[in-house]
Amino acid sequence: MQAPIAVLWMMGANTFQVCCTFGLTPVTPTSPSFSTAPTASQGMKPSVFWRLADDIPKPMSTALMVLSIAVPFAIWWLVASLDLVNDKFLPSPLQVAQALGRLWTDGFLLDDTAASIMRVTVGFGLAALVSVPIGIAMGAFASVRSLLEPIIGVVRYMPPPAFIPLLIIYLGLGEAPKIALIFMGTVFFNILMIMDAVKFVPKALLETTYTLGGQRRQALFQVITPYVLPNIIDTFRINIATSWSLVVVAELVAAENGLGKRIVLAQKFFNTDEIFACLIILGVIGFALDLSLRGLMKATCKWAVN
Amino acid sequence: MGGELGRPLVCRIGLVGSAHPTVLAHPIHPLHPSTPYPHPTMHLEINNLTKQFDTRQGPVLALDDINMHVETGEFVCVVGASGSGKSTLLRLVAGLDMPTAGEMTVDGQVVTGPGSDRGMIFQSYTLYPWMSVQKNVEFGLKLQGVGPRERREMASYYLNVVGLTKFARSLPKQLSGGMKQRVAIARTLASRPKIMLMDEPFGALDVQTKETMQQFMLDLWNRTRVSILMITHDVDEAVFLSQRIYVLTAHPGTIQREVFVNLPSDRTYTIRRDRAFQDYREGIMDLLRGKTTPALVS
Ligand SMILES: Nc1ncnc2c1ncn2[C@@H]1O[C@H](COP(=O)(O)OP(=O)(O)OP(=O)(O)O)[C@@H](O)[C@H]1O
Ligand SMILES: [Mg+2]
């Protein structure tokens, strides 16, 4: 049972050694007089692990990334299998896997995941559609900014879940209030972050455009917009996490289905293994969304990624 | 190249306030016949230009009563100490700022805003980072509604002129500073300005690259005879490149002297060793130091 940890540890250690041997060609500080004998202990000591704002060797980063998942998982496994905690409270990885299988064969897993994803897609999609033009307009025109920034600045500090009762009164118990919640919870942050990105478009780039014969409209659509595209994708990547938690909040309150609903039901029957299963699914899907937006960035904005 | 100008090697000084000559002191070389896209003729005139900035500390008079002109095919430099209003002057000509008093005309038309007839090269490299080098050079033409095929041809031509054909598909971030500035120059040339305005375009470059770029600029001008108004604080650069130099005083910026540089137009770096070159340089340096200069007084 300790075997997996040992293996991981050895693998990690090996990779470390490899990195250290080829990552550390000794850097001798050259003095201005080009003296051949390097003086000892002069200047900063070279380091691989603690390099500031710099890449580390690929094998080392891979090893660290594997550890990042493997260590918490191993601790969970260890604690669960030592029977320190009643497995009603802390199910083992195996039990969670079984719960996952059960949810899958019962068809709940697919239904609930699909329902949650649909809500996030529609709610966040609408927020994205609305926030791009408004955010760009607010960043580009001080007039639009003065008009909208105060109200958005206030409303965005009202916690979205506090609107749930109102949304239920206005929109009932169906899909509408959940989509509205996700929309409200993300649209303002999207707008403000896109606005900020537009403010950082170099003025010289716009002036160049004018002296090349460009009109304001062309500068807006052909210079400002492509310039902030990477920031827009990044904004979405950050804020889609919020929509992912809001959908669960909405489903915890009132829903027919969805991963949040599944968690509430599991709690009723004290099925902590199912709760764990749902949490893992939520994490994995969120991470996948994050990765795919990173992929989109790499594919569409090569110039902005190194 | 156009080295056959046969100018007398005599220092001539035009004093401030002298009626600006409509007939130039030296005939301008006709457009080079091998240029497939000849640059249009033009006449830039700046009359009684004054610019005052209203700051929190009170008004700052950046430019005071500036009179100058640039003719077709001329390479004119403006030199002056830091803070003498050189950038302000160029931004006014480009139409990016509005003057407090006075006016500028291009071919008799008053400048009221930026336009493609006055192309601008900034000191900071202003390439569009998401466009390839080729697309950057095409962009001005695209903005002006030129069709894709013609656009491609002209961009390729000017990329060849600046010697960067091989890098057409590269992104700006893959280029060195000097290469970026050459792309910016190609982009401006391709959009067919009447005059090219340059604000210390080589200020951020190292000494060797700067020298290469100066030679490149001179050769380019000899080949295309595009009209150029260039700002620099490097007197050596101004004498090396231009045919006429306006020397500005600082606080407020006024024109102290107009200097005609009577050196052959096909200069190479060796000209820096010539007595005449050094006389110009020292003379202008003295002007900037606030001395009257024996070297330049004829
Ligand atoms: N936007 C502005 N607001 C207020 N004052 C300004 C502004 N732009 C320039 N000035 C002032 O005008 C004067 C001339 O500035 P300018 O940038 O034109 O000088 P410069 O000759 O280009 O100097 P440098 O060689 O350092 O580039 C300076 O005193 C500066 O403080
Ligand atoms: Mg300046």
PDB file of N, CA and C in Angstrom, chain B residues 95-142:
ATOM      1  N   GLY B  95      -0.573  65.979 -37.006  1.00  0.00           N
ATOM      2  CA  GLY B  95      -1.994  66.185 -36.720  1.00  0.00           C
ATOM      3  C   GLY B  95      -2.461  65.443 -35.490  1.00  0.00           C
ATOM      4  N   LEU B  96      -1.504  64.947 -34.691  1.00  0.00           N
ATOM      5  CA  LEU B  96      -1.886  64.195 -33.493  1.00  0.00           C
ATOM      6  C   LEU B  96      -2.181  65.123 -32.318  1.00  0.00           C
ATOM      7  N   ASP B  97      -1.700  66.361 -32.403  1.00  0.00           N
ATOM      8  CA  ASP B  97      -2.030  67.399 -31.419  1.00  0.00           C
ATOM      9  C   ASP B  97      -2.422  68.647 -32.191  1.00  0.00           C
ATOM     10  N   MET B  98      -3.117  69.558 -31.512  1.00  0.00           N
ATOM     11  CA  MET B  98      -3.525  70.780 -32.175  1.00  0.00           C
ATOM     12  C   MET B  98      -2.694  71.954 -31.669  1.00  0.00           C
ATOM     13  N   PRO B  99      -2.277  72.855 -32.577  1.00  0.00           N
ATOM     14  CA  PRO B  99      -1.462  73.992 -32.144  1.00  0.00           C
ATOM     15  C   PRO B  99      -2.288  75.022 -31.371  1.00  0.00           C
ATOM     16  N   THR B 100      -1.589  75.799 -30.535  1.00  0.00           N
ATOM     17  CA  THR B 100      -2.256  76.892 -29.828  1.00  0.00           C
ATOM     18  C   THR B 100      -2.465  78.061 -30.781  1.00  0.00           C
ATOM     19  N   ALA B 101      -1.475  78.292 -31.636  1.00  0.00           N
ATOM     20  CA  ALA B 101      -1.601  79.342 -32.647  1.00  0.00           C
ATOM     21  C   ALA B 101      -0.781  78.943 -33.853  1.00  0.00           C
ATOM     22  N   GLY B 102      -1.060  79.563 -34.974  1.00  0.00           N
ATOM     23  CA  GLY B 102      -0.336  79.266 -36.194  1.00  0.00           C
ATOM     24  C   GLY B 102      -0.950  78.086 -36.914  1.00  0.00           C
ATOM     25  N   GLU B 103      -0.357  77.755 -38.068  1.00  0.00           N
ATOM     26  CA  GLU B 103      -0.919  76.641 -38.829  1.00  0.00           C
ATOM     27  C   GLU B 103       0.154  75.953 -39.656  1.00  0.00           C
ATOM     28  N   MET B 104      -0.184  74.744 -40.065  1.00  0.00           N
ATOM     29  CA  MET B 104       0.668  74.004 -40.987  1.00  0.00           C
ATOM     30  C   MET B 104      -0.156  73.700 -42.224  1.00  0.00           C
ATOM     31  N   THR B 105       0.477  73.791 -43.369  1.00  0.00           N
ATOM     32  CA  THR B 105      -0.236  73.419 -44.584  1.00  0.00           C
ATOM     33  C   THR B 105       0.582  72.391 -45.361  1.00  0.00           C
ATOM     34  N   VAL B 106      -0.113  71.436 -45.956  1.00  0.00           N
ATOM     35  CA  VAL B 106       0.508  70.505 -46.885  1.00  0.00           C
ATOM     36  C   VAL B 106      -0.128  70.768 -48.238  1.00  0.00           C
ATOM     37  N   ASP B 107       0.669  71.220 -49.169  1.00  0.00           N
ATOM     38  CA  ASP B 107       0.170  71.621 -50.485  1.00  0.00           C
ATOM     39  C   ASP B 107      -0.980  72.615 -50.355  1.00  0.00           C
ATOM     40  N   GLY B 108      -0.832  73.555 -49.452  1.00  0.00           N
ATOM     41  CA  GLY B 108      -1.828  74.600 -49.301  1.00  0.00           C
ATOM     42  C   GLY B 108      -3.018  74.230 -48.439  1.00  0.00           C
ATOM     43  N   GLN B 109      -3.139  72.947 -48.103  1.00  0.00           N
ATOM     44  CA  GLN B 109      -4.271  72.521 -47.280  1.00  0.00           C
ATOM     45  C   GLN B 109      -3.877  72.513 -45.809  1.00  0.00           C
ATOM     46  N   VAL B 110      -4.684  73.167 -44.984  1.00  0.00           N
ATOM     47  CA  VAL B 110      -4.368  73.264 -43.562  1.00  0.00           C
ATOM     48  C   VAL B 110      -4.522  71.899 -42.891  1.00  0.00           C
ATOM     49  N   VAL B 111      -3.530  71.556 -42.065  1.00  0.00           N
ATOM     50  CA  VAL B 111      -3.574  70.294 -41.320  1.00  0.00           C
ATOM     51  C   VAL B 111      -4.575  70.418 -40.176  1.00  0.00           C
ATOM     52  N   THR B 112      -5.562  69.539 -40.152  1.00  0.00           N
ATOM     53  CA  THR B 112      -6.538  69.585 -39.059  1.00  0.00           C
ATOM     54  C   THR B 112      -6.562  68.278 -38.270  1.00  0.00           C
ATOM     55  N   GLY B 113      -5.851  67.266 -38.772  1.00  0.00           N
ATOM     56  CA  GLY B 113      -5.837  65.982 -38.063  1.00  0.00           C
ATOM     57  C   GLY B 113      -4.883  65.049 -38.757  1.00  0.00           C
ATOM     58  N   PRO B 114      -4.707  63.849 -38.210  1.00  0.00           N
ATOM     59  CA  PRO B 114      -3.773  62.916 -38.833  1.00  0.00           C
ATOM     60  C   PRO B 114      -4.299  62.394 -40.171  1.00  0.00           C
ATOM     61  N   GLY B 115      -3.381  62.038 -41.050  1.00  0.00           N
ATOM     62  CA  GLY B 115      -3.768  61.482 -42.335  1.00  0.00           C
ATOM     63  C   GLY B 115      -2.595  60.749 -42.962  1.00  0.00           C
ATOM     64  N   SER B 116      -2.899  59.931 -43.972  1.00  0.00           N
ATOM     65  CA  SER B 116      -1.856  59.080 -44.527  1.00  0.00           C
ATOM     66  C   SER B 116      -0.873  59.864 -45.403  1.00  0.00           C
ATOM     67  N   ASP B 117      -1.161  61.153 -45.654  1.00  0.00           N
ATOM     68  CA  ASP B 117      -0.191  61.936 -46.426  1.00  0.00           C
ATOM     69  C   ASP B 117       1.020  62.285 -45.579  1.00  0.00           C
ATOM     70  N   ARG B 118       0.888  62.174 -44.239  1.00  0.00           N
ATOM     71  CA  ARG B 118       2.028  62.421 -43.356  1.00  0.00           C
ATOM     72  C   ARG B 118       2.290  61.164 -42.520  1.00  0.00           C
ATOM     73  N   GLY B 119       3.123  60.279 -43.045  1.00  0.00           N
ATOM     74  CA  GLY B 119       3.424  59.031 -42.343  1.00  0.00           C
ATOM     75  C   GLY B 119       4.364  59.292 -41.182  1.00  0.00           C
ATOM     76  N   MET B 120       4.170  58.535 -40.106  1.00  0.00           N
ATOM     77  CA  MET B 120       4.956  58.815 -38.897  1.00  0.00           C
ATOM     78  C   MET B 120       5.721  57.570 -38.458  1.00  0.00           C
ATOM     79  N   ILE B 121       6.985  57.775 -38.097  1.00  0.00           N
ATOM     80  CA  ILE B 121       7.789  56.701 -37.497  1.00  0.00           C
ATOM     81  C   ILE B 121       8.109  57.123 -36.073  1.00  0.00           C
ATOM     82  N   PHE B 122       7.676  56.340 -35.108  1.00  0.00           N
ATOM     83  CA  PHE B 122       7.907  56.673 -33.702  1.00  0.00           C
ATOM     84  C   PHE B 122       9.207  56.044 -33.219  1.00  0.00           C
ATOM     85  N   GLN B 123       9.720  56.610 -32.123  1.00  0.00           N
ATOM     86  CA  GLN B 123      10.931  56.027 -31.538  1.00  0.00           C
ATOM     87  C   GLN B 123      10.650  54.639 -30.970  1.00  0.00           C
ATOM     88  N   SER B 124       9.509  54.521 -30.267  1.00  0.00           N
ATOM     89  CA  SER B 124       9.107  53.194 -29.783  1.00  0.00           C
ATOM     90  C   SER B 124       8.606  52.426 -30.996  1.00  0.00           C
ATOM     91  N   TYR B 125       8.954  51.160 -31.075  1.00  0.00           N
ATOM     92  CA  TYR B 125       8.586  50.413 -32.265  1.00  0.00           C
ATOM     93  C   TYR B 125       7.089  50.149 -32.233  1.00  0.00           C
ATOM     94  N   THR B 126       6.376  50.645 -33.225  1.00  0.00           N
ATOM     95  CA  THR B 126       4.925  50.540 -33.177  1.00  0.00           C
ATOM     96  C   THR B 126       4.410  49.549 -34.211  1.00  0.00           C
ATOM     97  N   LEU B 127       4.995  48.362 -34.236  1.00  0.00           N
ATOM     98  CA  LEU B 127       4.449  47.333 -35.123  1.00  0.00           C
ATOM     99  C   LEU B 127       3.257  46.686 -34.433  1.00  0.00           C
ATOM    100  N   TYR B 128       2.310  46.209 -35.241  1.00  0.00           N
ATOM    101  CA  TYR B 128       1.167  45.497 -34.673  1.00  0.00           C
ATOM    102  C   TYR B 128       1.637  44.087 -34.329  1.00  0.00           C
ATOM    103  N   PRO B 129       1.669  43.751 -33.034  1.00  0.00           N
ATOM    104  CA  PRO B 129       2.340  42.504 -32.635  1.00  0.00           C
ATOM    105  C   PRO B 129       1.662  41.229 -33.142  1.00  0.00           C
ATOM    106  N   TRP B 130       0.370  41.314 -33.481  1.00  0.00           N
ATOM    107  CA  TRP B 130      -0.313  40.090 -33.901  1.00  0.00           C
ATOM    108  C   TRP B 130      -0.221  39.857 -35.405  1.00  0.00           C
ATOM    109  N   MET B 131       0.324  40.836 -36.132  1.00  0.00           N
ATOM    110  CA  MET B 131       0.419  40.682 -37.586  1.00  0.00           C
ATOM    111  C   MET B 131       1.835  40.276 -37.973  1.00  0.00           C
ATOM    112  N   SER B 132       1.934  39.459 -39.013  1.00  0.00           N
ATOM    113  CA  SER B 132       3.251  39.135 -39.559  1.00  0.00           C
ATOM    114  C   SER B 132       3.850  40.414 -40.137  1.00  0.00           C
ATOM    115  N   VAL B 133       5.144  40.358 -40.407  1.00  0.00           N
ATOM    116  CA  VAL B 133       5.822  41.503 -41.000  1.00  0.00           C
ATOM    117  C   VAL B 133       5.117  41.939 -42.291  1.00  0.00           C
ATOM    118  N   GLN B 134       4.784  40.955 -43.129  1.00  0.00           N
ATOM    119  CA  GLN B 134       4.092  41.252 -44.387  1.00  0.00           C
ATOM    120  C   GLN B 134       2.773  41.983 -44.131  1.00  0.00           C
ATOM    121  N   LYS B 135       1.984  41.465 -43.189  1.00  0.00           N
ATOM    122  CA  LYS B 135       0.677  42.072 -42.897  1.00  0.00           C
ATOM    123  C   LYS B 135       0.841  43.471 -42.319  1.00  0.00           C
ATOM    124  N   ASN B 136       1.891  43.661 -41.518  1.00  0.00           N
ATOM    125  CA  ASN B 136       2.154  44.987 -40.985  1.00  0.00           C
ATOM    126  C   ASN B 136       2.364  45.981 -42.106  1.00  0.00           C
ATOM    127  N   VAL B 137       3.175  45.580 -43.089  1.00  0.00           N
ATOM    128  CA  VAL B 137       3.485  46.498 -44.178  1.00  0.00           C
ATOM    129  C   VAL B 137       2.238  46.746 -45.040  1.00  0.00           C
ATOM    130  N   GLU B 138       1.391  45.717 -45.138  1.00  0.00           N
ATOM    131  CA  GLU B 138       0.174  45.877 -45.940  1.00  0.00           C
ATOM    132  C   GLU B 138      -0.881  46.734 -45.252  1.00  0.00           C
ATOM    133  N   PHE B 139      -0.761  46.866 -43.917  1.00  0.00           N
ATOM    134  CA  PHE B 139      -1.901  47.372 -43.149  1.00  0.00           C
ATOM    135  C   PHE B 139      -2.354  48.775 -43.558  1.00  0.00           C
ATOM    136  N   GLY B 140      -1.382  49.673 -43.805  1.00  0.00           N
ATOM    137  CA  GLY B 140      -1.762  51.018 -44.204  1.00  0.00           C
ATOM    138  C   GLY B 140      -2.592  51.003 -45.474  1.00  0.00           C
ATOM    139  N   LEU B 141      -2.186  50.150 -46.414  1.00  0.00           N
ATOM    140  CA  LEU B 141      -2.902  50.045 -47.686  1.00  0.00           C
ATOM    141  C   LEU B 141      -4.295  49.470 -47.466  1.00  0.00           C
ATOM    142  N   LYS B 142      -4.369  48.506 -46.549  1.00  0.00           N
ATOM    143  CA  LYS B 142      -5.662  47.900 -46.236  1.00  0.00           C
ATOM    144  C   LYS B 142      -6.600  48.956 -45.669  1.00  0.00           C
TER     145      LYS B 142
END
